[in-house]
Amino acid sequence: MTTIKDIETGGERPFYGSHDLRLENVTIHAGESAIKECSNIEAVDCRFEGKYPFWHVNGFTIKHCLFTPGARAALWYSRDLVMSDTLVEAPKMFRDMHNLRLERVTIPDAAETLWHCHGVTLRDVKVDHADYIFMHCSDIDIERYHQNGNYSFQYTKNVTIRDAVLNTKDAFWNTENVTVINCEINGEYLGWHSRGLTLINCRISGTQPLCYCTDLKMVDCELAPDADLAFEFSTLDATIKGHVTSIKNPTAGSITAGSIGETIIDENSRAAAGAVVIKTAE
């Protein structure tokens, strides 16, 4: 492996077509496509300022690096990435990628990040301003994650999230086979039109959660007082700890809660007679 260290460069494609290359303490200034059509790349203690630095790269490691806002759309159309202990200030990161792992990564401007990615692992990652993060991704495994940003995880498949705080409205829309464990989810209109969404030991806040769901499962979850008008037109099996403010027009299944303030079954209900069992544990 060739090592290049302690230099500054920029312009167009300074390392285009490189293979088996290690960059140490390298700064890449304004320009485009610094590391494109490459393989087996290591970047350690580097600073990226130019646009599109990692495109069409197969097999690369990024450690202790900084992507400034000018390094926008930095990692696209690539595979087999491990990134750790890195600050990503650049927007629109990670598109059309396969097999990426992020550890101890912070992304303060994460809007439209992680689109069309498959095989994603996150550990100890924090994202802010993360509207539309994870659009159309699949096979995602997340632990110890903190997110601020709306419309997240839309159209995702095969997702597991553990020990996370998700401050996000309109999350998990049109998802399939998503499991969320030991998490706090804050935001209205959670999980609409999802299929096979499972929530285990989660605390949920925000109005009208979990409507239009198919095969929703909830195990020992809590609903905050503002999580009202829940479960409209959903099929579900739910056990809820504590009080539920209101339930509206579930379609089929069972709901058990500590107590229920209001159950609304009106002329718009789609439930057949006896299709829904609603009871309190008290």
PDB file of C-alpha atoms in Angstrom:
ATOM      1  CA  MET A   1       0.000   0.000   0.000  1.00  0.00           C
ATOM      2  CA  THR A   2       1.311   3.449  -0.951  1.00  0.00           C
ATOM      3  CA  THR A   3       1.227   6.128   1.787  1.00  0.00           C
ATOM      4  CA  ILE A   4       0.873   9.855   1.119  1.00  0.00           C
ATOM      5  CA  LYS A   5       1.053  12.116   4.152  1.00  0.00           C
ATOM      6  CA  ASP A   6       1.294  15.720   5.327  1.00  0.00           C
ATOM      7  CA  ILE A   7       0.336  17.386   2.047  1.00  0.00           C
ATOM      8  CA  GLU A   8      -2.334  19.759   0.741  1.00  0.00           C
ATOM      9  CA  THR A   9      -3.874  19.363  -2.692  1.00  0.00           C
ATOM     10  CA  GLY A  10      -7.036  20.188  -4.606  1.00  0.00           C
ATOM     11  CA  GLY A  11      -8.412  20.774  -8.069  1.00  0.00           C
ATOM     12  CA  GLU A  12      -9.900  18.066 -10.245  1.00  0.00           C
ATOM     13  CA  ARG A  13      -9.377  14.377  -9.445  1.00  0.00           C
ATOM     14  CA  PRO A  14      -5.969  14.481  -7.716  1.00  0.00           C
ATOM     15  CA  PHE A  15      -6.167  10.777  -6.759  1.00  0.00           C
ATOM     16  CA  TYR A  16      -8.438   9.506  -9.528  1.00  0.00           C
ATOM     17  CA  GLY A  17      -8.156   5.775 -10.210  1.00  0.00           C
ATOM     18  CA  SER A  18      -5.920   5.083  -7.200  1.00  0.00           C
ATOM     19  CA  HIS A  19      -5.770   1.664  -5.562  1.00  0.00           C
ATOM     20  CA  ASP A  20      -4.152   0.486  -2.336  1.00  0.00           C
ATOM     21  CA  LEU A  21      -3.595   4.038  -1.102  1.00  0.00           C
ATOM     22  CA  ARG A  22      -3.301   5.417   2.438  1.00  0.00           C
ATOM     23  CA  LEU A  23      -3.732   9.145   3.072  1.00  0.00           C
ATOM     24  CA  GLU A  24      -2.455  10.545   6.387  1.00  0.00           C
ATOM     25  CA  ASN A  25      -2.929  14.166   7.446  1.00  0.00           C
ATOM     26  CA  VAL A  26      -3.894  15.176   3.911  1.00  0.00           C
ATOM     27  CA  THR A  27      -6.013  18.262   3.177  1.00  0.00           C
ATOM     28  CA  ILE A  28      -7.981  18.290  -0.050  1.00  0.00           C
ATOM     29  CA  HIS A  29      -9.021  21.850  -0.931  1.00  0.00           C
ATOM     30  CA  ALA A  30     -11.681  23.037  -3.383  1.00  0.00           C
ATOM     31  CA  GLY A  31     -12.172  20.941  -6.483  1.00  0.00           C
ATOM     32  CA  GLU A  32     -14.133  17.873  -7.490  1.00  0.00           C
ATOM     33  CA  SER A  33     -13.914  14.091  -7.320  1.00  0.00           C
ATOM     34  CA  ALA A  34     -10.616  13.797  -5.465  1.00  0.00           C
ATOM     35  CA  ILE A  35     -10.862  10.048  -4.858  1.00  0.00           C
ATOM     36  CA  LYS A  36     -12.998   8.626  -7.654  1.00  0.00           C
ATOM     37  CA  GLU A  37     -13.010   5.170  -9.254  1.00  0.00           C
ATOM     38  CA  CYS A  38     -10.693   3.898  -6.515  1.00  0.00           C
ATOM     39  CA  SER A  39     -10.376   0.827  -4.285  1.00  0.00           C
ATOM     40  CA  ASN A  40      -8.727  -0.167  -0.998  1.00  0.00           C
ATOM     41  CA  ILE A  41      -8.341   3.381   0.318  1.00  0.00           C
ATOM     42  CA  GLU A  42      -7.498   4.499   3.855  1.00  0.00           C
ATOM     43  CA  ALA A  43      -7.909   8.096   5.023  1.00  0.00           C
ATOM     44  CA  VAL A  44      -6.692   9.026   8.521  1.00  0.00           C
ATOM     45  CA  ASP A  45      -6.643  12.512  10.062  1.00  0.00           C
ATOM     46  CA  CYS A  46      -7.620  14.087   6.746  1.00  0.00           C
ATOM     47  CA  ARG A  47      -9.624  17.190   5.886  1.00  0.00           C
ATOM     48  CA  PHE A  48     -11.949  17.252   2.876  1.00  0.00           C
ATOM     49  CA  GLU A  49     -13.108  20.613   1.479  1.00  0.00           C
ATOM     50  CA  GLY A  50     -13.821  19.880  -2.196  1.00  0.00           C
ATOM     51  CA  LYS A  51     -17.016  18.423  -3.670  1.00  0.00           C
ATOM     52  CA  TYR A  52     -17.691  14.726  -4.264  1.00  0.00           C
ATOM     53  CA  PRO A  53     -14.425  13.332  -2.847  1.00  0.00           C
ATOM     54  CA  PHE A  54     -15.436   9.637  -2.642  1.00  0.00           C
ATOM     55  CA  TRP A  55     -17.465   8.451  -5.633  1.00  0.00           C
ATOM     56  CA  HIS A  56     -17.382   4.929  -7.080  1.00  0.00           C
ATOM     57  CA  VAL A  57     -14.989   3.672  -4.398  1.00  0.00           C
ATOM     58  CA  ASN A  58     -14.859   0.000  -3.399  1.00  0.00           C
ATOM     59  CA  GLY A  59     -13.417  -0.821   0.008  1.00  0.00           C
ATOM     60  CA  PHE A  60     -12.348   2.166   2.121  1.00  0.00           C
ATOM     61  CA  THR A  61     -11.723   3.233   5.706  1.00  0.00           C
ATOM     62  CA  ILE A  62     -12.085   6.780   7.036  1.00  0.00           C
ATOM     63  CA  LYS A  63     -10.843   7.599  10.563  1.00  0.00           C
ATOM     64  CA  HIS A  64     -10.555  10.848  12.518  1.00  0.00           C
ATOM     65  CA  CYS A  65     -11.444  12.967   9.489  1.00  0.00           C
ATOM     66  CA  LEU A  66     -13.393  16.151   8.814  1.00  0.00           C
ATOM     67  CA  PHE A  67     -15.726  16.793   5.905  1.00  0.00           C
ATOM     68  CA  THR A  68     -16.354  20.541   5.726  1.00  0.00           C
ATOM     69  CA  PRO A  69     -19.584  21.930   4.207  1.00  0.00           C
ATOM     70  CA  GLY A  70     -17.803  22.323   0.881  1.00  0.00           C
ATOM     71  CA  ALA A  71     -17.329  18.549   0.660  1.00  0.00           C
ATOM     72  CA  ARG A  72     -21.002  18.064  -0.154  1.00  0.00           C
ATOM     73  CA  ALA A  73     -22.329  14.819  -1.598  1.00  0.00           C
ATOM     74  CA  ALA A  74     -19.049  13.257  -0.513  1.00  0.00           C
ATOM     75  CA  LEU A  75     -19.785   9.541  -0.525  1.00  0.00           C
ATOM     76  CA  TRP A  76     -21.971   8.235  -3.344  1.00  0.00           C
ATOM     77  CA  TYR A  77     -22.138   5.095  -5.478  1.00  0.00           C
ATOM     78  CA  SER A  78     -19.630   3.252  -3.299  1.00  0.00           C
ATOM     79  CA  ARG A  79     -19.450   0.122  -1.174  1.00  0.00           C
ATOM     80  CA  ASP A  80     -17.720  -1.452   1.822  1.00  0.00           C
ATOM     81  CA  LEU A  81     -17.050   1.649   3.937  1.00  0.00           C
ATOM     82  CA  VAL A  82     -16.026   1.825   7.593  1.00  0.00           C
ATOM     83  CA  MET A  83     -16.059   5.372   8.998  1.00  0.00           C
ATOM     84  CA  SER A  84     -15.176   6.130  12.624  1.00  0.00           C
ATOM     85  CA  ASP A  85     -14.562   9.126  14.911  1.00  0.00           C
ATOM     86  CA  THR A  86     -15.357  11.558  12.121  1.00  0.00           C
ATOM     87  CA  LEU A  87     -17.201  14.894  11.911  1.00  0.00           C
ATOM     88  CA  VAL A  88     -19.305  15.299   8.785  1.00  0.00           C
ATOM     89  CA  GLU A  89     -20.401  18.915   8.293  1.00  0.00           C
ATOM     90  CA  ALA A  90     -21.137  18.397   4.590  1.00  0.00           C
ATOM     91  CA  PRO A  91     -24.754  17.888   3.463  1.00  0.00           C
ATOM     92  CA  LYS A  92     -26.303  15.103   1.373  1.00  0.00           C
ATOM     93  CA  MET A  93     -23.939  12.348   2.431  1.00  0.00           C
ATOM     94  CA  PHE A  94     -24.133   8.621   1.629  1.00  0.00           C
ATOM     95  CA  ARG A  95     -26.211   7.877  -1.457  1.00  0.00           C
ATOM     96  CA  ASP A  96     -26.610   4.615  -3.374  1.00  0.00           C
ATOM     97  CA  MET A  97     -24.110   2.779  -1.185  1.00  0.00           C
ATOM     98  CA  HIS A  98     -23.795  -0.832  -0.065  1.00  0.00           C
ATOM     99  CA  ASN A  99     -22.309  -2.111   3.191  1.00  0.00           C
ATOM    100  CA  LEU A 100     -21.366   0.889   5.283  1.00  0.00           C
ATOM    101  CA  ARG A 101     -20.591   1.100   8.975  1.00  0.00           C
ATOM    102  CA  LEU A 102     -20.453   4.352  10.948  1.00  0.00           C
ATOM    103  CA  GLU A 103     -19.031   4.430  14.486  1.00  0.00           C
ATOM    104  CA  ARG A 104     -18.857   7.554  16.666  1.00  0.00           C
ATOM    105  CA  VAL A 105     -19.771   9.799  13.763  1.00  0.00           C
ATOM    106  CA  THR A 106     -21.474  13.185  14.135  1.00  0.00           C
ATOM    107  CA  ILE A 107     -23.434  14.757  11.276  1.00  0.00           C
ATOM    108  CA  PRO A 108     -24.806  18.207  12.227  1.00  0.00           C
ATOM    109  CA  ASP A 109     -26.401  18.865   8.812  1.00  0.00           C
ATOM    110  CA  ALA A 110     -27.866  15.487   7.882  1.00  0.00           C
ATOM    111  CA  ALA A 111     -30.752  16.516   5.602  1.00  0.00           C
ATOM    112  CA  GLU A 112     -31.296  14.140   2.684  1.00  0.00           C
ATOM    113  CA  THR A 113     -28.552  11.864   3.990  1.00  0.00           C
ATOM    114  CA  LEU A 114     -28.387   8.076   3.627  1.00  0.00           C
ATOM    115  CA  TRP A 115     -30.644   7.616   0.610  1.00  0.00           C
ATOM    116  CA  HIS A 116     -30.918   4.338  -1.285  1.00  0.00           C
ATOM    117  CA  CYS A 117     -28.302   2.628   0.901  1.00  0.00           C
ATOM    118  CA  HIS A 118     -28.348  -1.089   1.709  1.00  0.00           C
ATOM    119  CA  GLY A 119     -26.525  -2.833   4.518  1.00  0.00           C
ATOM    120  CA  VAL A 120     -26.131   0.043   7.003  1.00  0.00           C
ATOM    121  CA  THR A 121     -24.711  -0.271  10.538  1.00  0.00           C
ATOM    122  CA  LEU A 122     -24.612   2.683  12.954  1.00  0.00           C
ATOM    123  CA  ARG A 123     -23.087   2.726  16.421  1.00  0.00           C
ATOM    124  CA  ASP A 124     -22.951   5.856  18.607  1.00  0.00           C
ATOM    125  CA  VAL A 125     -23.998   8.209  15.823  1.00  0.00           C
ATOM    126  CA  LYS A 126     -25.617  11.622  16.278  1.00  0.00           C
ATOM    127  CA  VAL A 127     -27.424  13.533  13.518  1.00  0.00           C
ATOM    128  CA  ASP A 128     -29.132  16.940  13.444  1.00  0.00           C
ATOM    129  CA  HIS A 129     -31.253  18.758  10.847  1.00  0.00           C
ATOM    130  CA  ALA A 130     -31.842  15.273   9.474  1.00  0.00           C
ATOM    131  CA  ASP A 131     -35.000  15.721   7.410  1.00  0.00           C
ATOM    132  CA  TYR A 132     -35.668  12.754   5.117  1.00  0.00           C
ATOM    133  CA  ILE A 133     -32.731  10.722   6.419  1.00  0.00           C
ATOM    134  CA  PHE A 134     -32.688   7.029   5.397  1.00  0.00           C
ATOM    135  CA  MET A 135     -35.082   7.404   2.478  1.00  0.00           C
ATOM    136  CA  HIS A 136     -35.510   4.071   0.612  1.00  0.00           C
ATOM    137  CA  CYS A 137     -32.793   2.239   2.598  1.00  0.00           C
ATOM    138  CA  SER A 138     -32.815  -1.418   3.664  1.00  0.00           C
ATOM    139  CA  ASP A 139     -31.062  -3.828   6.030  1.00  0.00           C
ATOM    140  CA  ILE A 140     -30.262  -1.273   8.728  1.00  0.00           C
ATOM    141  CA  ASP A 141     -28.881  -2.038  12.214  1.00  0.00           C
ATOM    142  CA  ILE A 142     -28.638   0.898  14.656  1.00  0.00           C
ATOM    143  CA  GLU A 143     -27.597   1.159  18.320  1.00  0.00           C
ATOM    144  CA  ARG A 144     -27.050   4.191  20.560  1.00  0.00           C
ATOM    145  CA  TYR A 145     -28.278   6.770  18.117  1.00  0.00           C
ATOM    146  CA  HIS A 146     -29.607  10.330  18.574  1.00  0.00           C
ATOM    147  CA  GLN A 147     -31.585  12.023  15.818  1.00  0.00           C
ATOM    148  CA  ASN A 148     -33.154  15.445  15.325  1.00  0.00           C
ATOM    149  CA  GLY A 149     -34.920  15.626  11.970  1.00  0.00           C
ATOM    150  CA  ASN A 150     -38.307  14.903  10.441  1.00  0.00           C
ATOM    151  CA  TYR A 151     -39.707  12.471   7.837  1.00  0.00           C
ATOM    152  CA  SER A 152     -37.083   9.868   8.694  1.00  0.00           C
ATOM    153  CA  PHE A 153     -36.887   6.207   7.674  1.00  0.00           C
ATOM    154  CA  GLN A 154     -39.535   6.554   4.981  1.00  0.00           C
ATOM    155  CA  TYR A 155     -39.844   3.553   2.673  1.00  0.00           C
ATOM    156  CA  THR A 156     -37.196   1.575   4.595  1.00  0.00           C
ATOM    157  CA  LYS A 157     -37.160  -2.221   4.936  1.00  0.00           C
ATOM    158  CA  ASN A 158     -35.602  -4.626   7.430  1.00  0.00           C
ATOM    159  CA  VAL A 159     -34.573  -2.165  10.148  1.00  0.00           C
ATOM    160  CA  THR A 160     -33.595  -2.720  13.788  1.00  0.00           C
ATOM    161  CA  ILE A 161     -33.033   0.233  16.139  1.00  0.00           C
ATOM    162  CA  ARG A 162     -31.984  -0.087  19.788  1.00  0.00           C
ATOM    163  CA  ASP A 163     -31.358   2.467  22.541  1.00  0.00           C
ATOM    164  CA  ALA A 164     -32.072   5.567  20.488  1.00  0.00           C
ATOM    165  CA  VAL A 165     -33.721   8.957  20.856  1.00  0.00           C
ATOM    166  CA  LEU A 166     -35.645   9.938  17.731  1.00  0.00           C
ATOM    167  CA  ASN A 167     -37.016  13.479  17.595  1.00  0.00           C
ATOM    168  CA  THR A 168     -38.842  13.212  14.296  1.00  0.00           C
ATOM    169  CA  LYS A 169     -42.342  13.682  12.970  1.00  0.00           C
ATOM    170  CA  ASP A 170     -43.745  11.527  10.183  1.00  0.00           C
ATOM    171  CA  ALA A 171     -41.199   8.799  10.933  1.00  0.00           C
ATOM    172  CA  PHE A 172     -41.409   5.245   9.581  1.00  0.00           C
ATOM    173  CA  TRP A 173     -43.989   5.966   6.894  1.00  0.00           C
ATOM    174  CA  ASN A 174     -44.489   3.182   4.350  1.00  0.00           C
ATOM    175  CA  THR A 175     -41.910   0.979   6.072  1.00  0.00           C
ATOM    176  CA  GLU A 176     -41.723  -2.805   6.100  1.00  0.00           C
ATOM    177  CA  ASN A 177     -40.325  -5.073   8.822  1.00  0.00           C
ATOM    178  CA  VAL A 178     -39.021  -2.447  11.247  1.00  0.00           C
ATOM    179  CA  THR A 179     -38.255  -3.242  14.911  1.00  0.00           C
ATOM    180  CA  VAL A 180     -37.580  -0.487  17.470  1.00  0.00           C
ATOM    181  CA  ILE A 181     -36.401  -1.479  20.965  1.00  0.00           C
ATOM    182  CA  ASN A 182     -35.832   0.612  24.119  1.00  0.00           C
ATOM    183  CA  CYS A 183     -36.236   3.905  22.291  1.00  0.00           C
ATOM    184  CA  GLU A 184     -37.832   7.304  22.791  1.00  0.00           C
ATOM    185  CA  ILE A 185     -39.764   8.539  19.749  1.00  0.00           C
ATOM    186  CA  ASN A 186     -41.036  12.126  19.784  1.00  0.00           C
ATOM    187  CA  GLY A 187     -43.073  13.389  16.851  1.00  0.00           C
ATOM    188  CA  GLU A 188     -46.563  13.385  15.455  1.00  0.00           C
ATOM    189  CA  TYR A 189     -47.992  10.962  12.885  1.00  0.00           C
ATOM    190  CA  LEU A 190     -45.639   8.100  13.697  1.00  0.00           C
ATOM    191  CA  GLY A 191     -45.569   5.031  11.479  1.00  0.00           C
ATOM    192  CA  TRP A 192     -48.459   5.661   9.115  1.00  0.00           C
ATOM    193  CA  HIS A 193     -48.921   3.095   6.348  1.00  0.00           C
ATOM    194  CA  SER A 194     -46.254   0.823   7.842  1.00  0.00           C
ATOM    195  CA  ARG A 195     -46.280  -2.959   7.521  1.00  0.00           C
ATOM    196  CA  GLY A 196     -44.886  -5.187  10.250  1.00  0.00           C
ATOM    197  CA  LEU A 197     -43.736  -2.399  12.570  1.00  0.00           C
ATOM    198  CA  THR A 198     -42.745  -3.697  16.034  1.00  0.00           C
ATOM    199  CA  LEU A 199     -42.182  -1.397  19.017  1.00  0.00           C
ATOM    200  CA  ILE A 200     -40.771  -2.922  22.214  1.00  0.00           C
ATOM    201  CA  ASN A 201     -40.399  -0.973  25.459  1.00  0.00           C
ATOM    202  CA  CYS A 202     -40.610   2.378  23.683  1.00  0.00           C
ATOM    203  CA  ARG A 203     -41.965   5.727  24.824  1.00  0.00           C
ATOM    204  CA  ILE A 204     -43.962   7.566  22.164  1.00  0.00           C
ATOM    205  CA  SER A 205     -45.167  11.154  22.054  1.00  0.00           C
ATOM    206  CA  GLY A 206     -47.014  13.170  19.411  1.00  0.00           C
ATOM    207  CA  THR A 207     -50.562  13.271  18.121  1.00  0.00           C
ATOM    208  CA  GLN A 208     -52.180  10.589  15.961  1.00  0.00           C
ATOM    209  CA  PRO A 209     -49.519   7.904  16.219  1.00  0.00           C
ATOM    210  CA  LEU A 210     -49.617   4.603  14.382  1.00  0.00           C
ATOM    211  CA  CYS A 211     -52.539   5.033  12.020  1.00  0.00           C
ATOM    212  CA  TYR A 212     -53.114   3.034   8.832  1.00  0.00           C
ATOM    213  CA  CYS A 213     -50.672   0.377  10.108  1.00  0.00           C
ATOM    214  CA  THR A 214     -50.808  -3.242   9.009  1.00  0.00           C
ATOM    215  CA  ASP A 215     -49.695  -5.882  11.537  1.00  0.00           C
ATOM    216  CA  LEU A 216     -48.464  -3.399  14.125  1.00  0.00           C
ATOM    217  CA  LYS A 217     -47.055  -4.959  17.294  1.00  0.00           C
ATOM    218  CA  MET A 218     -46.394  -3.100  20.539  1.00  0.00           C
ATOM    219  CA  VAL A 219     -44.890  -4.694  23.646  1.00  0.00           C
ATOM    220  CA  ASP A 220     -44.770  -2.812  26.971  1.00  0.00           C
ATOM    221  CA  CYS A 221     -44.733   0.634  25.375  1.00  0.00           C
ATOM    222  CA  GLU A 222     -45.794   3.966  26.849  1.00  0.00           C
ATOM    223  CA  LEU A 223     -47.815   6.720  25.180  1.00  0.00           C
ATOM    224  CA  ALA A 224     -47.320  10.290  26.345  1.00  0.00           C
ATOM    225  CA  PRO A 225     -50.440  12.380  27.078  1.00  0.00           C
ATOM    226  CA  ASP A 226     -50.216  14.122  23.679  1.00  0.00           C
ATOM    227  CA  ALA A 227     -50.225  10.790  21.814  1.00  0.00           C
ATOM    228  CA  ASP A 228     -53.953  10.986  21.239  1.00  0.00           C
ATOM    229  CA  LEU A 229     -56.248   9.587  18.526  1.00  0.00           C
ATOM    230  CA  ALA A 230     -54.034   6.551  18.164  1.00  0.00           C
ATOM    231  CA  PHE A 231     -54.378   3.534  15.865  1.00  0.00           C
ATOM    232  CA  GLU A 232     -56.948   4.813  13.373  1.00  0.00           C
ATOM    233  CA  PHE A 233     -57.563   2.176  10.685  1.00  0.00           C
ATOM    234  CA  SER A 234     -54.730  -0.045  11.994  1.00  0.00           C
ATOM    235  CA  THR A 235     -54.508  -3.780  12.585  1.00  0.00           C
ATOM    236  CA  LEU A 236     -52.489  -4.426  15.712  1.00  0.00           C
ATOM    237  CA  ASP A 237     -51.584  -6.377  18.830  1.00  0.00           C
ATOM    238  CA  ALA A 238     -50.590  -3.873  21.515  1.00  0.00           C
ATOM    239  CA  THR A 239     -49.785  -3.943  25.223  1.00  0.00           C
ATOM    240  CA  ILE A 240     -49.328  -0.443  26.619  1.00  0.00           C
ATOM    241  CA  LYS A 241     -48.083   0.489  30.059  1.00  0.00           C
ATOM    242  CA  GLY A 242     -49.963   3.272  31.801  1.00  0.00           C
ATOM    243  CA  HIS A 243     -52.612   5.587  30.421  1.00  0.00           C
ATOM    244  CA  VAL A 244     -53.685   6.138  26.829  1.00  0.00           C
ATOM    245  CA  THR A 245     -55.361   9.471  26.125  1.00  0.00           C
ATOM    246  CA  SER A 246     -57.541   8.287  23.257  1.00  0.00           C
ATOM    247  CA  ILE A 247     -57.938   5.509  20.707  1.00  0.00           C
ATOM    248  CA  LYS A 248     -59.809   6.013  17.449  1.00  0.00           C
ATOM    249  CA  ASN A 249     -61.284   3.490  15.012  1.00  0.00           C
ATOM    250  CA  PRO A 250     -58.782   0.618  15.044  1.00  0.00           C
ATOM    251  CA  THR A 251     -59.622  -1.968  12.389  1.00  0.00           C
ATOM    252  CA  ALA A 252     -58.680  -5.327  13.905  1.00  0.00           C
ATOM    253  CA  GLY A 253     -56.643  -6.922  16.698  1.00  0.00           C
ATOM    254  CA  SER A 254     -56.251  -6.264  20.390  1.00  0.00           C
ATOM    255  CA  ILE A 255     -55.214  -3.365  22.614  1.00  0.00           C
ATOM    256  CA  THR A 256     -54.458  -3.696  26.328  1.00  0.00           C
ATOM    257  CA  ALA A 257     -53.540  -0.587  28.324  1.00  0.00           C
ATOM    258  CA  GLY A 258     -53.270   0.374  31.957  1.00  0.00           C
ATOM    259  CA  SER A 259     -56.150   2.790  31.431  1.00  0.00           C
ATOM    260  CA  ILE A 260     -57.837   4.497  28.490  1.00  0.00           C
ATOM    261  CA  GLY A 261     -59.271   8.001  28.569  1.00  0.00           C
ATOM    262  CA  GLU A 262     -61.483   7.779  25.466  1.00  0.00           C
ATOM    263  CA  THR A 263     -62.301   5.150  22.888  1.00  0.00           C
ATOM    264  CA  ILE A 264     -63.791   6.595  19.703  1.00  0.00           C
ATOM    265  CA  ILE A 265     -65.684   4.254  17.424  1.00  0.00           C
ATOM    266  CA  ASP A 266     -67.693   6.410  15.051  1.00  0.00           C
ATOM    267  CA  GLU A 267     -69.499   6.131  11.717  1.00  0.00           C
ATOM    268  CA  ASN A 268     -66.169   5.988   9.882  1.00  0.00           C
ATOM    269  CA  SER A 269     -65.028   2.798  11.590  1.00  0.00           C
ATOM    270  CA  ARG A 270     -63.905  -0.015   9.292  1.00  0.00           C
ATOM    271  CA  ALA A 271     -63.931  -2.740  11.944  1.00  0.00           C
ATOM    272  CA  ALA A 272     -66.183  -5.738  11.626  1.00  0.00           C
ATOM    273  CA  ALA A 273     -68.195  -6.689  14.684  1.00  0.00           C
ATOM    274  CA  GLY A 274     -65.894  -8.184  17.308  1.00  0.00           C
ATOM    275  CA  ALA A 275     -62.756  -7.599  15.226  1.00  0.00           C
ATOM    276  CA  VAL A 276     -61.125  -5.399  17.868  1.00  0.00           C
ATOM    277  CA  VAL A 277     -60.647  -6.221  21.552  1.00  0.00           C
ATOM    278  CA  ILE A 278     -59.885  -3.184  23.730  1.00  0.00           C
ATOM    279  CA  LYS A 279     -59.361  -3.667  27.455  1.00  0.00           C
ATOM    280  CA  THR A 280     -57.603  -2.202  30.449  1.00  0.00           C
ATOM    281  CA  ALA A 281     -55.227  -4.022  32.727  1.00  0.00           C
ATOM    282  CA  GLU A 282     -56.551  -2.360  35.843  1.00  0.00           C
TER     283      GLU A 282
END
